[in-house]
Structures are given as C-alpha cells and as structure tokens.
Coordinates of C-alpha atoms and ligand atoms in Angstrom, one line a residue:
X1 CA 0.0 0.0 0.0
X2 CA 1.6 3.4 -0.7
X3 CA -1.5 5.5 -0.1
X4 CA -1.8 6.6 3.8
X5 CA -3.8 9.0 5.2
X6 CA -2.9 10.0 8.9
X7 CA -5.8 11.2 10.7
X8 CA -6.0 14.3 13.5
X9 CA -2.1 14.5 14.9
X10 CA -2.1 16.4 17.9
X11 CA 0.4 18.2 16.6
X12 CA 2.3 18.1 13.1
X13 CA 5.3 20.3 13.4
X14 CA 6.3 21.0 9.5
X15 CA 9.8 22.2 9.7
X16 CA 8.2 24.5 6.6
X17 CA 9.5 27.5 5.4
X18 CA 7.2 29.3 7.6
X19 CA 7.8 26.5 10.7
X20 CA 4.1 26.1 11.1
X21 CA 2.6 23.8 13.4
X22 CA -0.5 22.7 12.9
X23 CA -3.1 21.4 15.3
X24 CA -5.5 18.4 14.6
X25 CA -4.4 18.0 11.2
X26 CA -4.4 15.1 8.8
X27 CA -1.6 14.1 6.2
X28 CA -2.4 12.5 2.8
X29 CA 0.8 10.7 1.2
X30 CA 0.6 9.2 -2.5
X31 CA 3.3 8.4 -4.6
X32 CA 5.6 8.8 -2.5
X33 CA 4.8 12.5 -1.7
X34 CA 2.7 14.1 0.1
X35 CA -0.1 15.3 -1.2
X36 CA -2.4 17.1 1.2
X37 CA -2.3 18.9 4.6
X38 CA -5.1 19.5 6.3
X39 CA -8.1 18.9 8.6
X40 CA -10.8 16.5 8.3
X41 CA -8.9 15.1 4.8
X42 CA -11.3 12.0 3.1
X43 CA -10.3 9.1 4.2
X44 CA -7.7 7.9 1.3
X45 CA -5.5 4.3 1.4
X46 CA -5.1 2.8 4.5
X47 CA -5.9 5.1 7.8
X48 CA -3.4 6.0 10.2
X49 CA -4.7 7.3 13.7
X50 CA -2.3 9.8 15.2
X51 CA -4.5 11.0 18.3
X52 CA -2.2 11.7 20.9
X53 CA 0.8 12.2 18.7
X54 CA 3.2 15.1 17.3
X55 CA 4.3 14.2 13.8
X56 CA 7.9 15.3 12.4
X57 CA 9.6 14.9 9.1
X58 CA 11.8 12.0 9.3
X59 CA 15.2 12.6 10.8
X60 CA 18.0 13.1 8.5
X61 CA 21.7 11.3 9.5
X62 CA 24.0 13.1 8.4
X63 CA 27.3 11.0 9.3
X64 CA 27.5 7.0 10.4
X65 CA 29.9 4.4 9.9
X66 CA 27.3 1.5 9.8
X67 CA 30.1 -0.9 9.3
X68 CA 31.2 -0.4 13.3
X69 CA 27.4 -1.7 14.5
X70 CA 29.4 -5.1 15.1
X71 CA 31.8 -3.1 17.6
X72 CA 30.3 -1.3 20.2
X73 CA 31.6 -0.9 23.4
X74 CA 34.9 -2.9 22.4
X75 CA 36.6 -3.1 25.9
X76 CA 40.1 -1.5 24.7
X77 CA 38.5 1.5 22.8
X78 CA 35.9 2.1 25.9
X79 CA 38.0 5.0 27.1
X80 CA 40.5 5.9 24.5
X81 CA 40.8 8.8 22.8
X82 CA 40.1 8.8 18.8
X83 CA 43.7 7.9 17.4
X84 CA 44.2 5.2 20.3
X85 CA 40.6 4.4 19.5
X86 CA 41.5 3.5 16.5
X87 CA 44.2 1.7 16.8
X88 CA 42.4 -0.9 19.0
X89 CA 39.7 -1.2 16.3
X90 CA 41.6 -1.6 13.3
X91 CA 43.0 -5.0 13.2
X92 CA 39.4 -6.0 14.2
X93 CA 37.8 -4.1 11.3
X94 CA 40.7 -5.8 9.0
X95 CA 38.9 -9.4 9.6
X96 CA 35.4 -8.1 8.2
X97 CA 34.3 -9.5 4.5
X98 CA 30.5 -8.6 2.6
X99 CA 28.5 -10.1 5.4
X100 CA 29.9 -8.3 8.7
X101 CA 29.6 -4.7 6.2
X102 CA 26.1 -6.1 5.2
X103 CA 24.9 -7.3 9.0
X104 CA 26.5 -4.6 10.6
X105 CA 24.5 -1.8 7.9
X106 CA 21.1 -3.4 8.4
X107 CA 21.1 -3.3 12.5
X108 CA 22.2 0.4 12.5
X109 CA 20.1 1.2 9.8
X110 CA 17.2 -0.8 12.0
X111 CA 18.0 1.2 14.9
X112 CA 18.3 4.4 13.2
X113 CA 14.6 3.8 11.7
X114 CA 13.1 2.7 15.3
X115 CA 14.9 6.5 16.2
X116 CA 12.7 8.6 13.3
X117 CA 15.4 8.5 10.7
X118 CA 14.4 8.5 7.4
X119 CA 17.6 9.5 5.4
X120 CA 21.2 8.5 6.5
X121 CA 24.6 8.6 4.9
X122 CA 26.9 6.9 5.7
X123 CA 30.6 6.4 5.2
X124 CA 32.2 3.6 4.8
X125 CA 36.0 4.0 4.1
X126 CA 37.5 0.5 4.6
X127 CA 36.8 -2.4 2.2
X128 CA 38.9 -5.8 3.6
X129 CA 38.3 -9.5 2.2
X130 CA 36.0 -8.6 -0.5
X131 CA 33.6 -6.1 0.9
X132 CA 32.0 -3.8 -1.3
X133 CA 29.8 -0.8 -1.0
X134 CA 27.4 -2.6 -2.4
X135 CA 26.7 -4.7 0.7
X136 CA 25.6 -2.0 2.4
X137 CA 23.5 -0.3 -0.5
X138 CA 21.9 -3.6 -0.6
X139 CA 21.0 -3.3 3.2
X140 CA 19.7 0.1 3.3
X141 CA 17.2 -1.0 0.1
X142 CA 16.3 -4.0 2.7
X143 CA 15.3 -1.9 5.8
X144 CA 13.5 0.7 3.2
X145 CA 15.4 3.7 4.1
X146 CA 16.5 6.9 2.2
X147 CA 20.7 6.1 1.6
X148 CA 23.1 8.7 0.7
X149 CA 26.3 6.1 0.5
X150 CA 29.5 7.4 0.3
X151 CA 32.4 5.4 -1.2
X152 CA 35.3 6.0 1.5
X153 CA 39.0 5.5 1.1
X154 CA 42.0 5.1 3.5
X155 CA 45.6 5.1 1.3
X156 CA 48.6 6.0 3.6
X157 CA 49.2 2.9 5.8
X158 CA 51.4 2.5 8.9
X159 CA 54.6 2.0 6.8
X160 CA 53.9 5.9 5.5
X161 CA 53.5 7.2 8.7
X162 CA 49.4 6.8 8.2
X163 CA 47.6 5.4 11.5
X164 CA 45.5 2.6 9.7
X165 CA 47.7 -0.6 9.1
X166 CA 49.0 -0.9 5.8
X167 CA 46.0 -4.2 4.7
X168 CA 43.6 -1.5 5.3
X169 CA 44.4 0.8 3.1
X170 CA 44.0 0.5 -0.9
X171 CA 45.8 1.9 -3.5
X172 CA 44.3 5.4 -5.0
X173 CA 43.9 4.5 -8.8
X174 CA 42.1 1.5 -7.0
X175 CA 39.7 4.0 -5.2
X176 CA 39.5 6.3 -8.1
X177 CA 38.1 3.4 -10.5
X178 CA 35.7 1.8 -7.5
X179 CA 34.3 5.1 -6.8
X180 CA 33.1 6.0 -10.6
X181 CA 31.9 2.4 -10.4
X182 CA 29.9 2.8 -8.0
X183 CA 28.8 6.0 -8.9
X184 CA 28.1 5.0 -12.3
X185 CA 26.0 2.2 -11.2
X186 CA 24.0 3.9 -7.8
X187 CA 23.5 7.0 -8.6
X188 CA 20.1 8.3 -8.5
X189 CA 20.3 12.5 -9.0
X190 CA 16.8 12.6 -9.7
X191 CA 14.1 14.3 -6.7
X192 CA 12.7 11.2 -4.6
X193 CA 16.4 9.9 -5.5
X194 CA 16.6 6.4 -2.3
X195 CA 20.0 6.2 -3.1
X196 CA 22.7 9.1 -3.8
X197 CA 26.5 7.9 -3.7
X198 CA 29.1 10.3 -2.5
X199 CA 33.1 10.5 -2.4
X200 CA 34.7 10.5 0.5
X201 CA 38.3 10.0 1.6
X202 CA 38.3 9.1 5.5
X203 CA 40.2 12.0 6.6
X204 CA 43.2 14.3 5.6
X205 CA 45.2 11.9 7.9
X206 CA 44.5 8.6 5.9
X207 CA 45.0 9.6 2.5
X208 CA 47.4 11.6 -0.1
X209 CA 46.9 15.6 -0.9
X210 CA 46.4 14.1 -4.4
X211 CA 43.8 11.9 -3.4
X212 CA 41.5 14.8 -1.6
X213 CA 42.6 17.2 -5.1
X214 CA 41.7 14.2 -7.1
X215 CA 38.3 13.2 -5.3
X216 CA 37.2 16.9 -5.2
X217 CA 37.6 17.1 -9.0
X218 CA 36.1 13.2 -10.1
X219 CA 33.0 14.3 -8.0
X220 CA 32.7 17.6 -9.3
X221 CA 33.3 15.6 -13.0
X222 CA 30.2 13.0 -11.7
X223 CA 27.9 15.7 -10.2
X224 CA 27.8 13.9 -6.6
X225 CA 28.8 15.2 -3.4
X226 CA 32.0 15.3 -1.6
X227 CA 32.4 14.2 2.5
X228 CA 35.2 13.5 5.3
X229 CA 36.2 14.2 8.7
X230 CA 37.6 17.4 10.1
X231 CA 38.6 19.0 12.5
X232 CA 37.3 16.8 14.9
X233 CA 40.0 17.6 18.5
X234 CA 43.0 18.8 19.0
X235 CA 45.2 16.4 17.8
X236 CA 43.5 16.7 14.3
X237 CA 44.6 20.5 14.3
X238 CA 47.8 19.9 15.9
X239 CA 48.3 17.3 12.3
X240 CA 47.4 19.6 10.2
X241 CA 49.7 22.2 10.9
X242 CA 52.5 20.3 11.5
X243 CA 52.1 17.8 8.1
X244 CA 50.4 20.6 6.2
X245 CA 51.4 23.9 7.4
X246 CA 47.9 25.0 7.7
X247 CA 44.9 24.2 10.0
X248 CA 42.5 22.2 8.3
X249 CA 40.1 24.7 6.9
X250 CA 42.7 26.2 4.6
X251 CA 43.9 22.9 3.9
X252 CA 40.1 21.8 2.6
X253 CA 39.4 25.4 0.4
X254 CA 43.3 24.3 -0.8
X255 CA 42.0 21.2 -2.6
X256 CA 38.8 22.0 -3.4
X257 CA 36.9 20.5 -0.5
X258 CA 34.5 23.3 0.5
X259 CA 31.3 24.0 -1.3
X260 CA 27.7 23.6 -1.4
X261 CA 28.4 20.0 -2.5
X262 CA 30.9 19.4 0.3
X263 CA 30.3 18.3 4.3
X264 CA 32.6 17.9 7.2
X265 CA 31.7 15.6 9.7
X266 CA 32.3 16.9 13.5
X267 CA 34.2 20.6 13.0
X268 CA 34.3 20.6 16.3
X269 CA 37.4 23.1 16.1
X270 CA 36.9 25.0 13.3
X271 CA 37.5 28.9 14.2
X272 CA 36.0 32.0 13.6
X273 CA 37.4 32.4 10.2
X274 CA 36.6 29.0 9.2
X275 CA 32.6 28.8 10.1
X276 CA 32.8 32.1 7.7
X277 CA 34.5 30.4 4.7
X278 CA 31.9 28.0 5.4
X279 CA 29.1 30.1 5.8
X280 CA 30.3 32.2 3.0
X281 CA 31.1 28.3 0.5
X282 CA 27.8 27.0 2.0
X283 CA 29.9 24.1 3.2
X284 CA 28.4 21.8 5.7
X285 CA 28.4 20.2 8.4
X286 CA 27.5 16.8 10.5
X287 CA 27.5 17.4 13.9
X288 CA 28.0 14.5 16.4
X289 CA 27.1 15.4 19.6
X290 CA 27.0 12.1 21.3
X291 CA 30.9 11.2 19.3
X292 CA 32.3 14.0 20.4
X293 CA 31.5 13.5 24.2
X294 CA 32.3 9.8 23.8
X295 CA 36.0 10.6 22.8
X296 CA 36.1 13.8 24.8
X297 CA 36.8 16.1 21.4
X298 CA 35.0 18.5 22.6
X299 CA 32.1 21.1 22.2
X300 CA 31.7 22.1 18.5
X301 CA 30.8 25.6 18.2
X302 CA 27.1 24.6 16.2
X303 CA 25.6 28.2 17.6
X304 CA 28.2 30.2 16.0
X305 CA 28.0 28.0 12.9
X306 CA 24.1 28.5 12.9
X307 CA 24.4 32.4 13.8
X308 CA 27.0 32.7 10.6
X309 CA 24.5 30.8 8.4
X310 CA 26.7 27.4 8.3
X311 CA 24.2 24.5 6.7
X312 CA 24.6 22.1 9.9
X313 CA 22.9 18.4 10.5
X314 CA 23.1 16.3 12.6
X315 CA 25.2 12.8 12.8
X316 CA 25.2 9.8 15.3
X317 CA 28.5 9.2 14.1
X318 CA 29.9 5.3 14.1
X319 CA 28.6 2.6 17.1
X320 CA 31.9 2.3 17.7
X321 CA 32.2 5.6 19.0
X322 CA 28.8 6.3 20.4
X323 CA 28.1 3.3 21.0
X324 CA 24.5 3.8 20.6
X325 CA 23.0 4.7 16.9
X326 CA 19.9 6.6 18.0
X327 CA 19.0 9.9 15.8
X328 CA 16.2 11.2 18.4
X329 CA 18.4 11.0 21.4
X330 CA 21.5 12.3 19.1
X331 CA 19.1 15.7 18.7
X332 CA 18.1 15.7 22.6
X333 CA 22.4 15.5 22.7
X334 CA 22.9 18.5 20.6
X335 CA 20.7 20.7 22.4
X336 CA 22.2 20.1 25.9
X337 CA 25.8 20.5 24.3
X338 CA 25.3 23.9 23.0
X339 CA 23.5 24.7 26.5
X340 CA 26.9 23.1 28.6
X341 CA 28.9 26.0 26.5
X342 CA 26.8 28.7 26.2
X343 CA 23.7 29.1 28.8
X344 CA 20.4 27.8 28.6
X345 CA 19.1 29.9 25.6
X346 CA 21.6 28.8 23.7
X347 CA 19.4 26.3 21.9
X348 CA 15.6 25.2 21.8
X349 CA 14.1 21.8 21.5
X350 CA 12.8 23.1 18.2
X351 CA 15.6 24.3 17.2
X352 CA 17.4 21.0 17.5
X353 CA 14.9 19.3 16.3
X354 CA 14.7 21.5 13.0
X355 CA 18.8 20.6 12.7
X356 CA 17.6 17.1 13.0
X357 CA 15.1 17.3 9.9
X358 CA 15.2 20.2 7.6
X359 CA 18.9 21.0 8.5
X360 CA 20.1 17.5 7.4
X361 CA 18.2 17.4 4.5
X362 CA 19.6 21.4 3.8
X363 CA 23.4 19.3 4.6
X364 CA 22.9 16.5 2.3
X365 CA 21.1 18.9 -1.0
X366 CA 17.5 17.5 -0.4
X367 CA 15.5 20.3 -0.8
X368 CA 12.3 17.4 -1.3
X369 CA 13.1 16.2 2.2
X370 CA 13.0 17.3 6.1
X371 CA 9.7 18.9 5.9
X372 CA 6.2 18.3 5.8
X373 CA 4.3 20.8 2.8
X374 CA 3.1 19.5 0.2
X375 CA 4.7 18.1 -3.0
X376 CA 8.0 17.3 -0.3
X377 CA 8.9 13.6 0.0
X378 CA 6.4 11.1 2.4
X379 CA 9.1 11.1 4.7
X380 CA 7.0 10.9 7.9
X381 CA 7.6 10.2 11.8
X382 CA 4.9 10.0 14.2
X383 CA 5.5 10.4 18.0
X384 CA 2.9 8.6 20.8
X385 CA 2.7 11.5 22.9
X386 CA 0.4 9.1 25.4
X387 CA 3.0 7.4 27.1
X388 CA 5.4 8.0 30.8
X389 CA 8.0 10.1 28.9
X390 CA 5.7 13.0 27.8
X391 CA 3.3 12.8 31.1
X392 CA 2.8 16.0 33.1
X393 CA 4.8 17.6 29.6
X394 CA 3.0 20.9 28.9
X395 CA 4.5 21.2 25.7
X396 CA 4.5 17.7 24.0
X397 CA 5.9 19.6 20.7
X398 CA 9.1 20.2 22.5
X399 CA 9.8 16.4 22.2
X400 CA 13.7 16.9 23.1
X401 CA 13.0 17.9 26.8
X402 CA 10.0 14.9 27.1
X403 CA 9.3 12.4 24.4
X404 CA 9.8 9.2 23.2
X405 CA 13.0 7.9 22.4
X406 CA 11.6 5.4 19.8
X407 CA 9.2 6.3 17.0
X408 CA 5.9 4.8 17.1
X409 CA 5.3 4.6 12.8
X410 CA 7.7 5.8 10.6
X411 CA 6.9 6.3 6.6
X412 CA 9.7 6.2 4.3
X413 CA 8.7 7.8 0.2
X414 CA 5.0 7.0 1.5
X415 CA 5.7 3.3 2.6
X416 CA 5.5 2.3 6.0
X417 CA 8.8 0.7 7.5
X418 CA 7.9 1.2 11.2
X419 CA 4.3 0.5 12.5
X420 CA 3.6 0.7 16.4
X421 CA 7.4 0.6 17.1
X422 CA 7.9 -2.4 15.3
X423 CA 10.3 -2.7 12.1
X424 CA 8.3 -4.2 9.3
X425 CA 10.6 -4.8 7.0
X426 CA 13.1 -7.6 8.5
X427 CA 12.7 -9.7 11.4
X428 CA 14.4 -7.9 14.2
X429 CA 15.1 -11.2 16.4
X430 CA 17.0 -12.8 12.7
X431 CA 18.7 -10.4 12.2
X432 CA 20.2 -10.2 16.6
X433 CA 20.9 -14.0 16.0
X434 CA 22.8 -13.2 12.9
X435 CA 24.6 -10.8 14.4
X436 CA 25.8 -12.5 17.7
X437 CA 27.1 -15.4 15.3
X438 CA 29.2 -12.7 13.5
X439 CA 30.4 -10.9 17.0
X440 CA 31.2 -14.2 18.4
X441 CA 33.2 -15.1 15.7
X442 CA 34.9 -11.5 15.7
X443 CA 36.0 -12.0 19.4
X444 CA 37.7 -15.7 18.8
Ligands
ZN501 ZN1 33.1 9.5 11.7

C-alpha cells in the first residue's frame, strides 16, 4: 500500500518554510509525496490514527559508519581517545568481509529507523576481504530507508606514517576506478532519489593531498557530493599544521573541498574564520554530539556555525564511537551540548529538532526532504505522545526535553517501514541472532 492518510495529529510540526505547526491536522501521502495537509482530509489508502501524537519529518543522518554496528563498546576503545581508538579497532575491522559490512548496515540502519530517521549517509571507508559498498546499499534498500552512500577511502598505511595498518588501506587508482563504479552504477540525482552515492576519503590523515585534489575534481566531474572528517579535536589540528602547514580549513578550500556540494563531519574546532568560509562556500556540516562526548573532542561551536549561516545536520557518528545509533536522542544530545557552553538559551528543543530534519536534509542537498508541505517527500515520523515520557509535559511539541526515544510509525517515500514501534521490513530477532554469530566469531 503506498497510499496513507494520517488522521487528527495532535500536533504536526512541519519544519516549513514558515515553521508552522499545525493542530489536529491530517496528512495525505501518495506516490511517494505528500499530497495534502489539512483537517478533516477524506479518508484515502489505509488510515493512520495519530490522536495523541506530534508528527515530524523523518530525521535526517548526516554521518554514520554502519560498518562499526558489530563493535560497540569494544573493551580497549571504551575510554581511548580517537587515534588510540582507532588503533584498537583496526585490526578488528581488517577481519570483516561482505557479510559483517552487510549485518552490521542493516542493524544500524534498524536502529536508526526505530529513532525517526528517514535518510542517512553513511561512510564507509574500509573495504577488507572482499567487501563492497554494495553490501551496504543492498542493506539500506532491505530496511527501506532513504541512503546517501559514500564510497570511503584510506591510502597512507602504517609504513607511510598513516595510522591505519597498511591491509587496510588501498591503492588510489584503486579507489579512483571503484568510486566511478559505484557511482556509475548507484547514482540516482533525480528528486525522490533512495539512493545518492558520494566521495569520501576518510580523513586528511588517511590519505594523499592528491587523493583529496583528485576526489574533489572526479565528483565535481560526476555531479555527486563530496564528505570526510575534520577537525574533529585537537590532535587533528595539531596534524594539520604540522604535516600541512595549515589548519584544516585552509587545507580543505586548498583542494577544493568546500562548497555547497561538500560536508565535514564533526568541525568541532573550526575557528571563527573558518565557520565564515563555510558560511560564505555554503559548506556543511555533520555534527555529532553524542561522538564528540564519547571521545572527549569537545564542544563544536554549532551556535556560531548557525548564527553565521553554516548548513549544519546532525550525525550519530559510528557505534563504535557512540556506541548507541539513536538519531532522536543524538538531537536531545545536541541541544544540551550547546547549552553546557553557552547558557540555557543557547538552543531550543525546536531548534534541534529542526537541525535534526530540515537541517540534514539542507546538509545532504535534499530540498524534497526534512519537511512536511506539500509536494515534499512522504518522509514521515509520528510520535505517541500518550506514554510515561511526555506525562505532566506541557508542551508535548518540544519532544527533546520529554518524548519518546523510539518512533511509534515511521513512513519512508510513502511506505511504511515502522508500524507501532515495530520494524516491518526484517525480522528484528533474525537479524540479533545473525549478528551475535558474526560478534562471536569476531571475538575468537
Ligand atoms: Zn566518523
């Protein structure tokens, strides 16, 4: 069925142009669009009661690893800080093939739909014993999401003075040819697009200046949009100037990397002069609250970035670094962070929430997504209001201080992938066993 029509939402807050939120209204989605607002709609397809619920657009993930699903809370990376981090998880990652990439995309890609997320990226940057992008592509077509995949790429090994060991890493013409492969066969450009592929070299500390130049001007060449880490703690910027002479916002506008077709995940350090050459490039951001706590990285300065006009979304970063996957709580996350640094009024529960939804969507170039009006993508995610976690809540629209942490339906392009907190599109308890078969195996 991909005709719904959801009937008398409490609230529906639109994320519009004009951020309307509408009382007792009713949603008609056909097509994959939606294709009314209003009250007392006909009754059109199937019938969806949302008494007692506020209704978002879908969340939009700006940043993930979904490969690193299979290794949360790893006892040696618990408390590390990212480069130590990722020295314990390496050598674990190097004995993953096409069914860990595949297992480990379709739990957090579960997880991130039971959280309201409609649309994620990811990036997956490592490729050992076979694994292909394509395993997770196929994954995020299972669990019925909205995929922006980005082909990753690691090429300075140990033996260069890289951090990742040298069988991690590829060779660039390698990376080069695999990512207009996968371009060439995944890319969708056109509006209602489920699948966009990006290029994304892990970071400016695990590949060549010639690989970033060279990425920057392939995707310019393919029309797809470019993504990596940066400046995500100290250490990063203490690397940057010390290898490149330059901190990493002048090393990015160097090769080409900043633009309305480029995003940065975390930027937790990026200075005053670099949120204006990103405001003034229309460069984005994911920000990663939860990430950034977990490895201590620090605050990233999202109110300045959102007072200069910087596009920023929102990103639950990898499990392995979280550990959790959960977009909703990611948003609650971002809002207290800003608060920690600067006071109370430093950000709303709306505000967050609008980062969450329209600001991902503004990250990732989907204009037909992160907002309910009409003609905009049936991305859809409805809230129960009725439960402990909004009671005595005088303001059940400001979801971030007291709501749910799970959706109760979710709609993805007008088809229904959650449905009273239950995934409908794999068997959750399959897909646990299948996954504590592969961990097991992992930990021998
Ligand atoms: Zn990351």
């Amino acid at each position: 069925m991909t005709e719904f029509t959801i009937k008398n939402a409490d609230t529906v807050l639109t994320m519009d142009d004009g951020r309307r939120e509408l009382k007792r209204a009713d949603i008609h989605l056909k097509n994959g669009v939606i294709a009314e607002i209003g009250q007392n709609l006909p009754d059109r397809g199937e019938i969806v009661l949302a008494r007692g619920c506020v209704v978002t657009p879908g969340l939009v993930n700006t940043h993930h690893h979904l490969y690193q699903t299979l290794t949360r809370a790893v006892p040696g990376g618990q408390d590390a800080l990212l480069f130590g981090w990722l020295q314990t998880l390496y050598p674990i990652w190097s004995r993953f093939g096409p069914e860990e990439m595949r297992v480990s995309a379709q739990i957090g890609l579960a997880e991130l739909a039971l959280s309201g997320c409609t649309l994620s990226s990811d990036h997956l940057y490592l490729y050992p014993n076979g694994a292909r992008l394509d395993d997770t592509i196929e994954a995020a077509a299972e669990i019925g999401l909205r995929f922006h995949p980005t082909r990753g790429a690691m090429s300075i090994g140990e033996s260069e003075g890289g951090l990742p060991p040298d069988g991690l890493v590829e060779r660039e013409e390698i990376i080069l040819n695999d990512c207009i492969r996968v371009i060439d066969r995944f890319h969708d450009a056109s509006e209602g697009s489920m699948c966009r592929v990006g290029v994304a070299p892990c970071s400016p500390f695990s590949v060549s200046r010639e690989l970033m130049r060279d990425s920057a001007l392939l995707a310019r060449d393919k029309g797809v949009m470019l993504h990596t880490h940066l400046a995500e703690n100290d250490e990063d910027i203490s690397y940057s100037l010390e290898k490149f002479g330059c901190r990493p916002g002048q090393y990015a506008e160097d090769l080409g990397w900043t633009g309305d077709d480029v995003w940065h995940a975390h930027c937790v350090k990026l200075d005053g002069s670099e949120i204006d050459l990103f405001a003034r490039t229309r460069t984005g951001v994911a920000h990663c609250p939860c990430s950034n706590c977990r490895l201590g990285s620090g605050i990233a300065p999202v109110r300045a970035m959102r007072d200069a006009g910087v596009k920023v979304g929102l990103g639950v970063d990898g499990s392995a670094s979280n550990d959790s996957g959960n977009l909703i709580v990611e948003a609650r996350q971002s809002m207290l962070l800003q608060r920690v640094a600067r006071g109370a009024a430093a950000m709303s529960a709306r505000e967050a929430l609008e980062i969450a939804t329209r600001g991902g969507a503004e990250v990732l170039n989907r204009p037909d997504c992160g907002q309910i009006a009409v003609g905009k993508r049936a991305d859809i995610a409805i809230w129960d209001i009725s439960g402990i976690e909004s009671a005595g809540s005088w303001d059940p629209a400001a979801l971030l201080l007291a709501g749910p942490m799970k959706v109760r339906d979710l709609f993805v392009e007008a088809r229904q992938v959650v449905r009273d907190g239950n995934l409908l599109t794999l068997p959750l308890d399959m897909l646990i066993a299948t996954q504590q078969r592969l961990v097991s195996k992992l930990m021998e």
